[in-house]
XYZ file of C-alpha atoms in Angstrom:
754
model
C 50.389 -12.475 -28.556
C 51.881 -11.251 -25.385
C 52.569 -14.330 -22.860
C 51.237 -13.350 -19.419
C 52.075 -14.894 -16.068
C 49.617 -17.706 -15.357
C 48.640 -16.072 -12.110
C 46.955 -13.244 -13.872
C 43.594 -14.539 -14.423
C 41.683 -11.620 -16.073
C 40.691 -11.511 -19.692
C 42.147 -14.970 -20.363
C 40.454 -17.137 -22.784
C 39.616 -20.777 -21.771
C 39.328 -20.004 -18.169
C 36.921 -18.456 -15.671
C 39.491 -16.325 -13.916
C 37.004 -15.111 -11.070
C 36.127 -18.614 -10.179
C 39.758 -19.643 -10.124
C 40.766 -16.904 -7.730
C 37.803 -17.177 -5.420
C 38.169 -21.089 -5.334
C 41.854 -20.666 -4.533
C 41.310 -18.172 -1.831
C 38.374 -20.101 -0.005
C 40.663 -23.264 -0.279
C 43.696 -21.807 1.279
C 41.726 -20.472 4.066
C 40.084 -23.778 4.730
C 43.427 -25.626 4.600
C 44.857 -23.126 7.091
C 41.983 -23.843 9.434
C 42.277 -27.466 8.850
C 45.925 -27.869 9.745
C 46.203 -24.853 12.009
C 48.732 -22.934 9.921
C 49.061 -19.155 10.112
C 47.712 -17.291 7.210
C 47.924 -13.585 6.392
C 45.865 -12.207 3.534
C 45.621 -8.616 2.203
C 43.297 -7.283 -0.568
C 45.261 -4.692 -2.307
C 43.331 -1.743 -3.966
C 44.858 0.515 -6.518
C 43.527 3.912 -6.819
C 42.149 4.541 -10.613
C 44.617 1.910 -11.842
C 43.549 1.983 -15.526
C 43.455 5.814 -15.729
C 46.790 6.504 -14.157
C 49.275 3.971 -15.403
C 51.988 5.904 -17.227
C 52.680 5.316 -20.890
C 56.388 4.675 -20.276
C 55.595 1.687 -18.195
C 53.444 0.333 -21.048
C 56.412 0.583 -23.464
C 58.655 -0.873 -21.048
C 56.419 -3.918 -20.405
C 55.826 -4.555 -24.119
C 59.691 -4.449 -24.721
C 60.280 -6.953 -21.799
C 57.584 -9.267 -23.393
C 59.600 -9.360 -26.610
C 57.361 -7.036 -28.891
C 59.154 -5.696 -31.884
C 59.859 -1.979 -32.213
C 57.210 -1.183 -35.012
C 54.275 -2.649 -33.054
C 55.553 -0.822 -29.866
C 55.551 2.428 -31.810
C 52.061 1.926 -33.212
C 50.760 1.220 -29.723
C 52.578 4.332 -28.452
C 50.882 6.395 -30.884
C 47.601 4.987 -30.004
C 47.847 5.509 -26.255
C 49.537 9.060 -26.393
C 47.693 10.633 -29.280
C 44.150 10.683 -27.588
C 42.242 13.793 -26.954
C 38.866 14.413 -25.080
C 36.359 17.301 -25.742
C 33.716 18.192 -23.355
C 30.370 19.557 -24.907
C 28.323 21.798 -22.403
C 24.478 22.092 -22.175
C 24.561 25.121 -24.449
C 26.611 23.380 -27.077
C 29.791 25.034 -26.027
C 32.948 23.054 -26.580
C 35.835 22.926 -24.274
C 39.512 23.012 -25.180
C 41.241 19.652 -26.345
C 42.232 17.725 -23.280
C 45.234 15.637 -24.051
C 45.406 12.216 -22.391
C 48.962 11.877 -21.082
C 48.446 8.684 -18.890
C 46.261 5.721 -18.379
C 44.777 3.426 -21.255
C 41.798 4.264 -23.236
C 38.441 3.186 -21.850
C 36.474 0.809 -24.068
C 39.470 -0.047 -26.204
C 39.861 -3.934 -26.625
C 43.664 -3.704 -26.434
C 43.569 -1.686 -23.090
C 43.113 -4.790 -20.650
C 46.066 -6.626 -22.549
C 48.242 -3.471 -22.054
C 47.485 -2.971 -18.451
C 47.964 -6.627 -17.624
C 51.425 -6.603 -19.425
C 52.344 -3.916 -16.865
C 51.190 -5.757 -14.001
C 52.826 -8.843 -15.140
C 56.350 -7.850 -13.852
C 54.714 -7.042 -10.397
C 53.300 -10.608 -10.295
C 56.660 -12.043 -11.350
C 58.360 -10.335 -8.524
C 55.930 -11.430 -5.889
C 55.997 -14.948 -7.071
C 59.828 -15.088 -6.672
C 59.668 -13.717 -3.073
C 59.296 -17.155 -1.511
C 57.205 -15.875 1.353
C 53.832 -17.197 0.227
C 51.453 -19.857 1.744
C 52.476 -23.317 1.012
C 49.575 -25.740 -0.059
C 50.568 -29.189 -1.271
C 53.476 -28.937 -3.690
C 52.829 -25.357 -4.607
C 53.057 -21.888 -3.020
C 50.206 -19.287 -3.213
C 51.489 -15.790 -3.239
C 49.363 -13.792 -5.587
C 45.725 -13.960 -6.819
C 45.476 -11.368 -9.582
C 42.449 -10.280 -11.747
C 43.500 -7.207 -13.530
C 43.983 -4.577 -10.793
C 42.256 -6.624 -8.259
C 45.211 -8.312 -6.300
C 45.238 -10.473 -3.185
C 48.416 -11.226 -1.358
C 48.857 -14.433 0.709
C 51.795 -15.142 3.140
C 52.297 -17.587 5.997
C 53.888 -14.994 8.137
C 53.479 -11.343 9.360
C 56.857 -10.333 8.098
C 56.529 -12.062 4.747
C 53.175 -10.128 4.132
C 54.848 -6.830 4.861
C 57.694 -7.732 2.446
C 55.025 -8.476 -0.193
C 53.360 -5.112 0.492
C 56.758 -3.287 0.201
C 57.436 -4.966 -3.138
C 54.080 -3.971 -4.365
C 54.392 -0.337 -3.239
C 57.869 0.160 -4.767
C 56.605 -1.133 -8.174
C 53.287 0.825 -8.463
C 55.112 4.115 -7.400
C 57.460 3.950 -10.249
C 54.561 3.251 -12.763
C 52.396 6.017 -11.884
C 50.049 4.074 -9.729
C 49.198 4.520 -6.034
C 48.033 2.155 -3.279
C 44.699 3.086 -1.826
C 45.486 2.107 1.759
C 42.147 3.034 3.137
C 40.414 0.512 0.890
C 42.906 -2.260 1.402
C 41.715 -5.053 3.683
C 43.794 -7.372 5.755
C 43.068 -10.664 7.539
C 45.406 -12.439 10.015
C 44.687 -15.932 11.155
C 46.958 -17.130 13.884
C 47.116 -20.388 15.827
C 46.033 -20.442 19.555
C 48.358 -21.793 22.171
C 48.255 -25.693 22.599
C 45.424 -26.003 19.806
C 45.280 -26.236 16.168
C 42.469 -23.800 15.781
C 42.984 -20.427 14.217
C 41.521 -17.102 15.286
C 41.578 -13.629 13.841
C 44.163 -11.469 15.260
C 43.434 -7.688 14.630
C 45.971 -6.221 17.070
C 48.904 -6.621 14.915
C 48.358 -4.785 11.512
C 50.248 -4.821 8.427
C 52.603 -1.753 7.704
C 53.673 -0.534 4.266
C 57.283 0.567 5.200
C 58.099 2.902 2.303
C 54.712 4.746 2.713
C 55.499 5.957 6.289
C 55.474 4.525 9.795
C 51.869 5.523 10.360
C 50.194 3.922 7.391
C 48.769 0.484 8.199
C 46.343 -1.805 6.248
C 42.903 -1.718 7.937
C 42.068 -5.194 9.369
C 38.873 -6.965 8.916
C 36.883 -7.326 12.189
C 36.338 -10.547 13.980
C 33.798 -12.716 11.884
C 33.376 -9.857 9.413
C 33.299 -11.122 5.757
C 35.136 -9.654 2.892
C 34.044 -9.197 -0.579
C 36.295 -10.551 -3.313
C 35.470 -10.075 -6.928
C 31.672 -9.610 -6.003
C 31.417 -12.680 -3.713
C 31.152 -12.464 0.049
C 33.655 -14.874 1.873
C 33.693 -15.426 5.579
C 36.905 -15.599 7.644
C 36.426 -19.421 7.753
C 36.596 -19.651 3.929
C 32.969 -20.150 3.185
C 30.806 -18.171 0.699
C 28.238 -16.104 2.375
C 24.839 -15.182 1.059
C 22.334 -12.979 2.666
C 18.789 -14.314 1.866
C 17.135 -11.210 3.484
C 18.859 -8.887 0.917
C 17.594 -10.960 -1.886
C 14.038 -10.810 -0.488
C 14.303 -7.144 -0.123
C 15.432 -6.747 -3.767
C 12.591 -8.967 -4.893
C 10.144 -6.791 -2.933
C 11.611 -3.514 -4.580
C 10.970 -5.231 -8.004
C 7.563 -6.178 -7.062
C 6.766 -2.634 -5.897
C 8.586 -0.934 -8.754
C 6.507 1.112 -11.238
C 6.812 -1.564 -13.923
C 4.374 -3.941 -15.747
C 4.248 -7.456 -14.561
C 6.038 -8.563 -17.703
C 8.694 -6.067 -17.210
C 9.323 -7.288 -13.629
C 9.546 -10.751 -15.094
C 12.104 -9.621 -17.415
C 13.961 -7.743 -14.716
C 14.249 -11.021 -12.696
C 14.997 -13.276 -15.568
C 17.624 -10.995 -17.468
C 19.220 -9.161 -14.617
C 18.805 -10.741 -11.184
C 19.314 -14.377 -12.026
C 22.371 -13.913 -14.041
C 23.798 -11.857 -11.029
C 22.865 -14.577 -8.593
C 24.432 -17.397 -10.805
C 27.771 -15.630 -10.531
C 27.484 -14.906 -6.797
C 26.270 -18.535 -5.971
C 28.521 -20.248 -8.695
C 31.475 -21.026 -6.388
C 32.371 -24.045 -4.277
C 31.002 -24.173 -0.813
C 27.559 -22.744 -1.372
C 25.098 -25.171 0.387
C 22.261 -26.973 -1.191
C 19.839 -25.562 1.230
C 20.830 -21.954 0.268
C 20.319 -22.624 -3.355
C 16.901 -24.136 -2.795
C 15.809 -21.178 -0.595
C 16.960 -18.754 -3.237
C 14.994 -20.512 -5.854
C 11.905 -20.756 -3.524
C 12.133 -17.064 -2.871
C 12.312 -16.200 -6.578
C 9.323 -18.439 -7.427
C 7.159 -17.030 -4.740
C 7.901 -13.381 -5.716
C 7.334 -14.112 -9.524
C 4.118 -15.845 -8.686
C 3.080 -12.924 -6.573
C 3.453 -10.295 -9.120
C 2.127 -12.358 -12.002
C -0.837 -13.317 -9.849
C -0.352 -16.958 -10.279
C -1.488 -19.401 -7.745
C 1.092 -20.388 -4.943
C -0.190 -23.912 -4.769
C -1.554 -26.279 -7.294
C 0.907 -25.128 -10.088
C 3.953 -27.141 -11.302
C 7.084 -24.976 -10.841
C 8.645 -26.450 -14.071
C 6.453 -23.909 -16.062
C 8.659 -21.160 -14.421
C 11.995 -22.695 -14.945
C 11.507 -24.251 -18.531
C 13.042 -22.171 -21.339
C 10.807 -19.784 -23.141
C 11.219 -21.845 -26.470
C 9.645 -24.888 -24.624
C 6.777 -23.013 -23.175
C 8.198 -21.744 -19.885
C 9.184 -18.440 -18.331
C 12.891 -19.049 -18.524
C 13.793 -18.657 -14.811
C 16.761 -20.896 -14.696
C 16.860 -22.954 -11.462
C 20.054 -21.840 -9.538
C 20.656 -25.292 -8.148
C 21.306 -26.756 -11.703
C 23.352 -23.785 -12.665
C 25.555 -23.900 -9.684
C 26.382 -27.577 -10.148
C 27.180 -26.937 -13.726
C 29.392 -23.773 -13.099
C 31.377 -25.344 -10.359
C 31.966 -28.303 -12.721
C 33.030 -26.322 -15.687
C 35.175 -23.973 -13.448
C 36.919 -27.040 -11.758
C 37.532 -28.660 -15.065
C 39.174 -25.684 -16.429
C 41.399 -25.286 -13.367
C 42.651 -28.812 -13.867
C 43.376 -28.218 -17.466
C 44.963 -24.796 -16.878
C 48.703 -24.063 -17.528
C 48.865 -22.663 -13.955
C 50.416 -25.248 -11.401
C 48.744 -23.534 -8.552
C 45.170 -23.863 -10.195
C 45.941 -27.454 -11.030
C 46.988 -28.165 -7.483
C 43.861 -26.554 -5.943
C 41.375 -28.253 -8.397
C 42.957 -31.654 -7.786
C 42.131 -31.643 -4.043
C 39.638 -34.025 -2.793
C 36.838 -31.689 -1.962
C 36.874 -30.288 -5.587
C 37.069 -33.648 -7.118
C 34.185 -34.793 -5.153
C 32.098 -31.900 -6.438
C 33.218 -32.564 -9.966
C 32.282 -36.268 -10.005
C 28.869 -35.410 -8.321
C 28.257 -33.004 -11.263
C 29.128 -35.798 -13.815
C 26.766 -38.154 -12.086
C 23.916 -35.603 -11.863
C 24.118 -34.767 -15.544
C 25.033 -38.348 -16.624
C 28.124 -37.149 -18.755
C 31.654 -38.568 -19.036
C 33.517 -35.248 -19.029
C 33.073 -31.698 -17.586
C 33.746 -29.770 -20.687
C 31.362 -26.732 -21.225
C 29.747 -28.447 -24.259
C 29.425 -31.824 -22.553
C 27.689 -30.279 -19.548
C 25.406 -28.249 -21.769
C 24.299 -31.405 -23.605
C 23.794 -33.058 -20.126
C 21.617 -29.995 -19.161
C 19.433 -30.536 -22.205
C 19.230 -34.244 -21.445
C 18.063 -33.569 -17.905
C 15.642 -30.874 -19.084
C 14.029 -33.338 -21.643
C 13.540 -35.913 -18.673
C 11.819 -33.360 -16.588
C 9.617 -32.024 -19.282
C 8.792 -35.781 -20.171
C 7.759 -36.221 -16.488
C 5.809 -33.039 -16.519
C 4.018 -34.224 -19.703
C 2.437 -37.185 -17.808
C 0.694 -34.702 -15.490
C -2.620 -33.026 -15.950
C -1.113 -29.555 -16.404
C 1.679 -30.616 -18.641
C -0.196 -32.829 -20.972
C -0.138 -30.036 -23.636
C 3.515 -29.487 -23.706
C 4.369 -31.570 -26.741
C 2.109 -28.986 -28.689
C 4.261 -26.025 -27.545
C 7.847 -27.259 -27.191
C 10.446 -25.733 -29.566
C 7.768 -23.450 -31.022
C 9.428 -19.944 -31.017
C 6.398 -18.238 -32.846
C 3.673 -19.555 -30.403
C 5.854 -19.076 -27.373
C 7.470 -15.690 -28.096
C 4.796 -13.822 -25.978
C 6.040 -15.831 -22.885
C 9.241 -13.587 -22.713
C 6.912 -10.737 -21.668
C 8.702 -8.218 -24.084
C 6.157 -7.965 -26.766
C 3.885 -5.018 -25.618
C 0.945 -7.001 -24.446
C -1.452 -5.698 -21.859
C -0.695 -6.808 -18.511
C -4.169 -8.410 -17.755
C -3.935 -10.215 -21.064
C -0.402 -11.509 -20.341
C -1.384 -12.784 -16.802
C -4.384 -14.375 -18.235
C -2.544 -16.046 -21.083
C -0.046 -17.482 -18.407
C -2.731 -19.009 -16.222
C -4.371 -20.410 -19.615
C -1.215 -21.872 -20.891
C -0.162 -23.302 -17.530
C -3.505 -24.859 -16.828
C -4.554 -22.992 -13.701
C -7.325 -20.747 -15.155
C -10.140 -20.458 -12.509
C -12.817 -22.839 -13.774
C -15.021 -25.248 -11.748
C -12.979 -28.146 -12.598
C -9.763 -26.448 -11.733
C -11.178 -25.268 -8.490
C -12.086 -28.868 -7.516
C -9.015 -30.583 -9.082
C -7.508 -33.101 -6.616
C -10.797 -33.315 -4.609
C -14.242 -35.047 -5.042
C -17.176 -32.770 -4.233
C -20.348 -34.293 -2.545
C -22.356 -32.960 -5.293
C -20.973 -33.776 -8.771
C -23.282 -30.908 -10.258
C -20.814 -28.229 -9.158
C -18.246 -29.508 -11.685
C -20.781 -29.041 -14.592
C -20.725 -26.172 -16.827
C -22.757 -23.429 -15.236
C -24.493 -22.609 -18.535
C -25.051 -25.850 -20.342
C -23.996 -28.599 -17.772
C -27.469 -29.633 -16.740
C -28.374 -30.212 -20.508
C -25.210 -31.615 -21.896
C -23.464 -32.967 -18.815
C -20.221 -31.283 -19.707
C -17.663 -30.257 -17.090
C -16.585 -26.750 -16.922
C -12.959 -26.796 -18.208
C -11.022 -24.316 -20.219
C -11.177 -26.578 -23.202
C -15.084 -26.645 -23.041
C -15.272 -22.978 -22.613
C -12.962 -22.311 -25.522
C -14.286 -24.940 -28.036
C -17.761 -26.402 -27.240
C -19.879 -24.384 -25.062
C -23.003 -23.192 -26.720
C -22.961 -19.792 -24.971
C -19.386 -19.018 -26.270
C -20.034 -20.535 -29.810
C -20.244 -17.180 -31.577
C -17.246 -16.040 -29.839
C -14.893 -18.627 -31.028
C -16.561 -18.583 -34.475
C -15.485 -14.876 -34.452
C -12.099 -15.886 -33.489
C -11.815 -18.228 -36.378
C -13.216 -15.411 -38.726
C -10.518 -12.958 -37.608
C -7.789 -15.116 -38.996
C -9.616 -15.847 -42.123
C -10.146 -12.060 -42.751
C -6.630 -11.362 -41.859
C -5.073 -13.737 -44.381
C -7.560 -12.726 -47.000
C -6.851 -9.079 -46.658
C -3.086 -9.705 -46.939
C -3.724 -11.984 -50.030
C -5.830 -9.246 -51.638
C -3.110 -6.649 -51.093
C -0.648 -9.156 -52.835
C -2.943 -9.192 -55.976
C -4.977 -12.259 -55.395
C -8.661 -12.553 -55.936
C -10.006 -13.724 -52.654
C -13.214 -15.941 -52.245
C -14.482 -16.706 -48.707
C -16.387 -19.845 -48.238
C -17.106 -20.437 -51.852
C -19.273 -23.634 -51.991
C -18.187 -26.364 -54.383
C -20.110 -29.576 -54.849
C -17.916 -32.647 -55.506
C -18.845 -36.486 -55.422
C -22.216 -35.607 -53.866
C -20.812 -33.450 -51.053
C -20.632 -29.756 -50.670
C -17.270 -28.272 -49.763
C -16.812 -24.749 -48.326
C -13.236 -23.886 -47.801
C -12.430 -20.842 -45.863
C -10.442 -19.216 -48.654
C -9.672 -19.754 -52.398
C -7.053 -17.486 -53.640
C -6.648 -16.973 -57.413
C -3.914 -15.327 -59.076
C -2.914 -15.849 -62.733
C -3.524 -19.415 -63.689
C -2.871 -20.752 -60.201
C -5.417 -21.341 -57.322
C -4.633 -21.901 -53.533
C -7.207 -23.588 -51.112
C -6.606 -22.434 -47.553
C -8.704 -23.521 -44.450
C -8.321 -22.322 -40.924
C -8.410 -24.418 -37.728
C -8.198 -23.326 -34.130
C -7.969 -26.549 -32.158
C -7.410 -27.011 -28.559
C -3.863 -28.219 -27.771
C -4.150 -31.673 -26.047
C -0.389 -32.583 -26.509
C -0.714 -33.916 -30.033
C 1.246 -32.769 -33.125
C -0.383 -29.802 -34.665
C 0.588 -31.081 -37.952
C -2.123 -33.744 -37.678
C -4.709 -31.040 -37.923
C -2.936 -29.546 -40.804
C -2.825 -32.838 -42.649
C -6.594 -33.473 -41.925
C -7.455 -30.157 -43.494
C -5.349 -30.618 -46.560
C -6.558 -34.227 -47.122
C -10.135 -33.142 -46.898
C -9.807 -30.298 -49.522
C -7.323 -32.002 -51.810
C -10.343 -33.930 -53.074
C -11.715 -30.900 -54.837
C -8.532 -29.404 -56.608
C -9.943 -30.656 -60.094
C -13.124 -28.975 -59.346
C -11.566 -25.810 -58.319
C -9.463 -25.755 -61.585
C -12.568 -26.364 -63.618
C -14.705 -23.849 -61.780
C -12.100 -20.961 -61.926
C -10.332 -21.912 -65.241
C -6.912 -22.358 -63.691
C -4.185 -24.617 -64.553
C -2.900 -25.555 -61.053
C -4.297 -25.768 -57.480
C -2.474 -26.216 -54.178
C -4.059 -27.059 -50.714
C -2.855 -25.621 -47.476
C -4.203 -24.786 -43.875
C -3.501 -22.311 -41.100
C -3.538 -24.066 -37.796
C -3.207 -21.804 -34.891
C -3.890 -23.397 -31.301
C -6.389 -21.922 -28.940
C -3.579 -21.242 -26.548
C -1.233 -19.836 -29.076
C 0.490 -22.807 -30.512
C 1.714 -22.339 -34.062
C 1.886 -25.200 -36.533
C 5.200 -25.268 -38.496
C 3.521 -26.304 -41.686
C 1.689 -23.011 -41.848
C 4.615 -21.476 -43.500
C 4.006 -23.518 -46.518
C 0.295 -22.197 -46.830
C 1.363 -18.548 -45.960
C 4.171 -18.923 -48.672
C 1.623 -19.770 -51.378
C -0.158 -16.528 -50.757
C 3.207 -14.491 -50.463
C 2.800 -13.985 -46.642
C 5.742 -14.130 -44.547
C 5.873 -15.286 -40.972
C 7.611 -12.103 -40.119
C 4.411 -10.193 -40.888
C 3.396 -8.726 -37.605
C -0.095 -9.868 -36.646
C -1.867 -9.586 -33.259
C -5.216 -10.309 -32.077
C -5.689 -7.983 -28.865
C -8.447 -7.270 -26.398
C -10.005 -3.850 -25.648
C -12.572 -3.318 -22.878
C -15.152 -0.634 -22.362
C -17.296 0.333 -19.518
C -20.836 -0.917 -19.717
C -24.073 0.220 -17.880
C -25.087 -1.027 -14.352
C -26.568 -4.602 -14.120
C -30.112 -3.260 -13.487
C -30.246 -1.537 -16.907
C -28.945 -4.490 -18.884
C -31.109 -6.533 -21.013
C -32.827 -9.673 -19.532
C -30.891 -11.951 -21.738
C -27.609 -10.761 -20.754
C -25.349 -13.459 -19.179
C -25.178 -13.348 -15.500
C -23.379 -15.023 -12.783
C -24.585 -17.418 -10.034
C -25.058 -14.586 -7.835
C -27.250 -12.625 -10.319
C -24.689 -9.805 -10.913
C -24.334 -8.798 -14.652
C -20.809 -8.612 -16.003
C -18.874 -5.295 -15.333
C -17.181 -5.118 -18.835
C -17.818 -6.052 -22.393
C -15.176 -7.463 -24.429
C -14.282 -6.572 -28.002
C -11.599 -7.972 -30.343
C -9.526 -6.218 -32.826
C -7.088 -7.328 -35.424
C -3.973 -5.223 -35.937
C -1.836 -6.032 -39.056
C 1.120 -3.828 -40.181
C -1.173 -1.782 -42.569
C -3.833 -1.208 -39.861
C -0.994 -0.081 -37.435
C 0.116 2.397 -39.955
C -3.569 3.676 -40.726
C -4.509 3.959 -37.112
C -1.227 5.852 -36.292
C -1.578 8.309 -39.086
C -5.289 8.908 -38.890
C -6.180 11.729 -36.266
C -8.494 10.584 -33.584
C -8.394 6.874 -34.378
C -8.602 4.773 -31.266
C -8.800 1.150 -30.468
C -12.566 0.778 -30.348
C -13.239 -2.047 -32.672
C -12.277 -5.089 -34.598
C -12.338 -6.615 -38.200
C -15.742 -7.506 -39.547
C -16.985 -11.169 -39.013
C -17.433 -13.468 -41.826
C -20.916 -13.115 -43.337
C -21.151 -16.164 -45.651
C -20.056 -17.218 -48.923
C -20.762 -13.629 -50.577
C -18.543 -11.758 -48.142
C -15.454 -10.538 -50.029
C -12.822 -8.601 -48.103
C -12.466 -6.403 -51.196
C -15.278 -4.354 -50.047
C -14.200 -3.938 -46.361
C -11.481 -1.278 -45.660
C -8.830 -2.748 -43.382
C -9.591 -0.165 -40.676
C -13.033 -0.969 -40.419
C -13.979 -1.976 -36.854
C -16.773 -4.065 -35.617
C -17.561 -5.255 -31.911
C -17.674 -8.932 -31.219
C -21.128 -10.130 -30.531
C -22.335 -13.240 -28.780
C -25.901 -12.348 -27.466
C -28.932 -11.365 -29.160
C -29.706 -7.774 -27.836
C -31.662 -4.922 -28.935
C -29.130 -2.168 -28.128
C -26.527 -1.422 -30.940
C -23.660 0.971 -30.619
C -23.199 3.628 -33.315
C -21.227 2.500 -36.195
C -22.237 -1.231 -36.037
C -23.703 -3.036 -39.010
C -27.236 -4.034 -38.714
C -26.433 -7.699 -38.243
C -24.171 -7.253 -35.244
C -25.092 -6.871 -31.699
C -23.276 -5.676 -28.558
C -22.123 -8.325 -26.196
C -20.665 -8.992 -22.761
C -18.361 -11.623 -21.825
C -20.335 -14.560 -20.367
C -20.008 -15.229 -16.740
C -19.155 -18.921 -17.983
C -15.637 -17.410 -18.646
C -15.046 -15.944 -15.052
C -13.727 -17.807 -12.014
C -15.809 -18.406 -9.006
C -14.209 -15.484 -7.485
C -16.319 -12.930 -9.205
C -14.145 -10.019 -8.050
C -11.025 -11.236 -10.008
C -9.881 -8.439 -12.290
C -9.007 -10.559 -15.300
C -12.307 -11.238 -16.971
C -11.251 -13.254 -20.002
C -12.996 -13.578 -23.282
C -12.627 -17.238 -24.572
C -8.953 -17.882 -25.446
C -6.483 -15.630 -26.863
C -4.336 -16.006 -29.996
C -1.609 -13.825 -29.197
C 0.664 -13.805 -32.251
C 0.336 -15.396 -35.624
C 4.045 -14.504 -36.366
C 7.086 -14.220 -34.465
C 7.835 -10.573 -33.285
C 11.027 -9.249 -34.388
C 12.692 -7.233 -31.596
C 14.542 -3.993 -32.504
C 15.622 -2.539 -29.271
C 15.329 -2.593 -25.496
C 16.260 0.341 -23.285
C 15.835 1.935 -19.936
C 14.079 5.321 -20.050
C 13.379 7.815 -17.246
C 9.638 8.507 -17.166
C 8.301 11.073 -14.554
C 11.611 10.686 -12.569
C 11.181 6.797 -12.287
C 13.496 4.265 -14.062
C 11.380 2.086 -16.251
C 12.133 -0.868 -18.359
C 10.723 -0.476 -21.835
C 9.142 -3.275 -23.605
C 10.599 -4.376 -26.911
C 9.732 -2.445 -30.130
C 8.300 -4.790 -32.654
C 8.508 -4.865 -36.317
């Protein structure tokens, strides 16, 4: 291990070097303004530093750090024996290009080698004695690899530091890029303690010639240090207008809404966490940034701007949210962790800066905010989890959040919320509205208000006869108009599991009736293989916040009464009982794996229930019994469902001309057996009795349209939804994510699933 100077902050374990240098710089600027002390700052730019440092300087630096001759010889062979060959468009290869200077790009040892060379410069600068005194220490150098900032309390001292730097880099094959260097000079006005910027007296680099001067920063002009903008008074600056412009470009980009969500969550927010994760950023700025992000995300996801709890956006995906981390919380945590690492640093300057009252105040505020005793990274992480649990518990007490206990820590049921699973955009947006409790029903429209006529809250199809209010739960589970639709939803899962069991060598019996103790039992599936039988029953409950395992136990308790009858009827020695419980809003019961394991099905099996839509004829030509809206208009689309398993995907991909025009057959009573139905057979979903029948449909199925019952009062809304989707029965396994240039536009590809 090569010991480096503590003022070198790049590539050091256990410390946030960028945070350390930015905090130190802003602190000395504020201290200079506070006490009226002259301060001179220069940001030094080295031209192509990593590419031009000579190899003899590397060997010299390693020798000065006490590295043995064998190790130095090994490193010398590594850095001097490199060659590059350029391949042209036609496949022609250039001659070998020998690398005679610089360190190898991408080599893990390259940063250490470069830092060892710069270590001697830092040592010389620190011994100059012309830095800026603060407390019991003196700040001279703020180094982050080749990004170097010099500080001095006098103009002459700064020119001496520049002279030392110029002499050093010249000998080692490096060069100062004077045009990109920036200087700030803060001087005291007569008879006052206030400081002003002096741009009239520039800093000369003596050995570089009389006419080379460091460019000075204009009055009030901010400087950018390690990606963070800092004003001349030592405060971090953030342009909210620039962020809003970026969000608007993302919104207008040729990407799907889910891809825009991934761009904001995975790229924009991490960059903002870094820019805003330094001391001095105001609470109002952080709140404005969070608000801008929320408004933009709601806009391109077509979510309501009011009436929706913002916790759904900020919760982690595994807990049922969209994972847009709030910058306010991230800022408090990052400042606390960074300050704590500075206090525990081996650098006396960092310790002095972090021990100042303003930084200690922020640290104690963070400890109080997260209710933790210390500011270590692990402790603060635990504190953030506790705070999140408290916020989720508070949300659970509300109408929209009452379902959260059914979704929390369900990676399978929440995987689609990441947006990187290939779902159609309208399905993804509709699923979000359904999950977050803002789907446009009559009850949702009047939530928080009391209509003069209570009838407007009733179901538009069955409300007058049943007295039921129009809610998403009623539409999904109880309404007579959609009864056949959610029966079909249930049957799709039965068929899917039965087909997989058949391929694994089981004999599959669907709704086989058995009489026991005077009652008739008809489990969805009885699977026979060898001398063992397995009873499986499917349930698709509406998530009310209860544990999904309760539905699993209810099913297993019911059918455990007929295990002896099953063994006697089928002549087997053993019989197990299980259930498949999939929530109407995509929650996944963890106990399902026990039932799937019994029939040799892994939760990694990719299973998706998707939507397809087809154009239908004008309203005037529709049958009289087709469902219509309150305005008399027939529905513009009909909805079909299809089930895609792994085998079906392969068959549909390999078969020419195969489209997406169908779904698996519905369950047709106890005599239906999936052995007789090929996996690729596709049938439309039917909920109405009609005379027209599309070609290829069995005689006992009819075409259907989505009932107006399922549409919002805004009939022009594009997302016409059929019942409630079941997105994934198993967790998708991501293989890759990449950017691809399509038609000249940069497009974020969704995850490839296996």
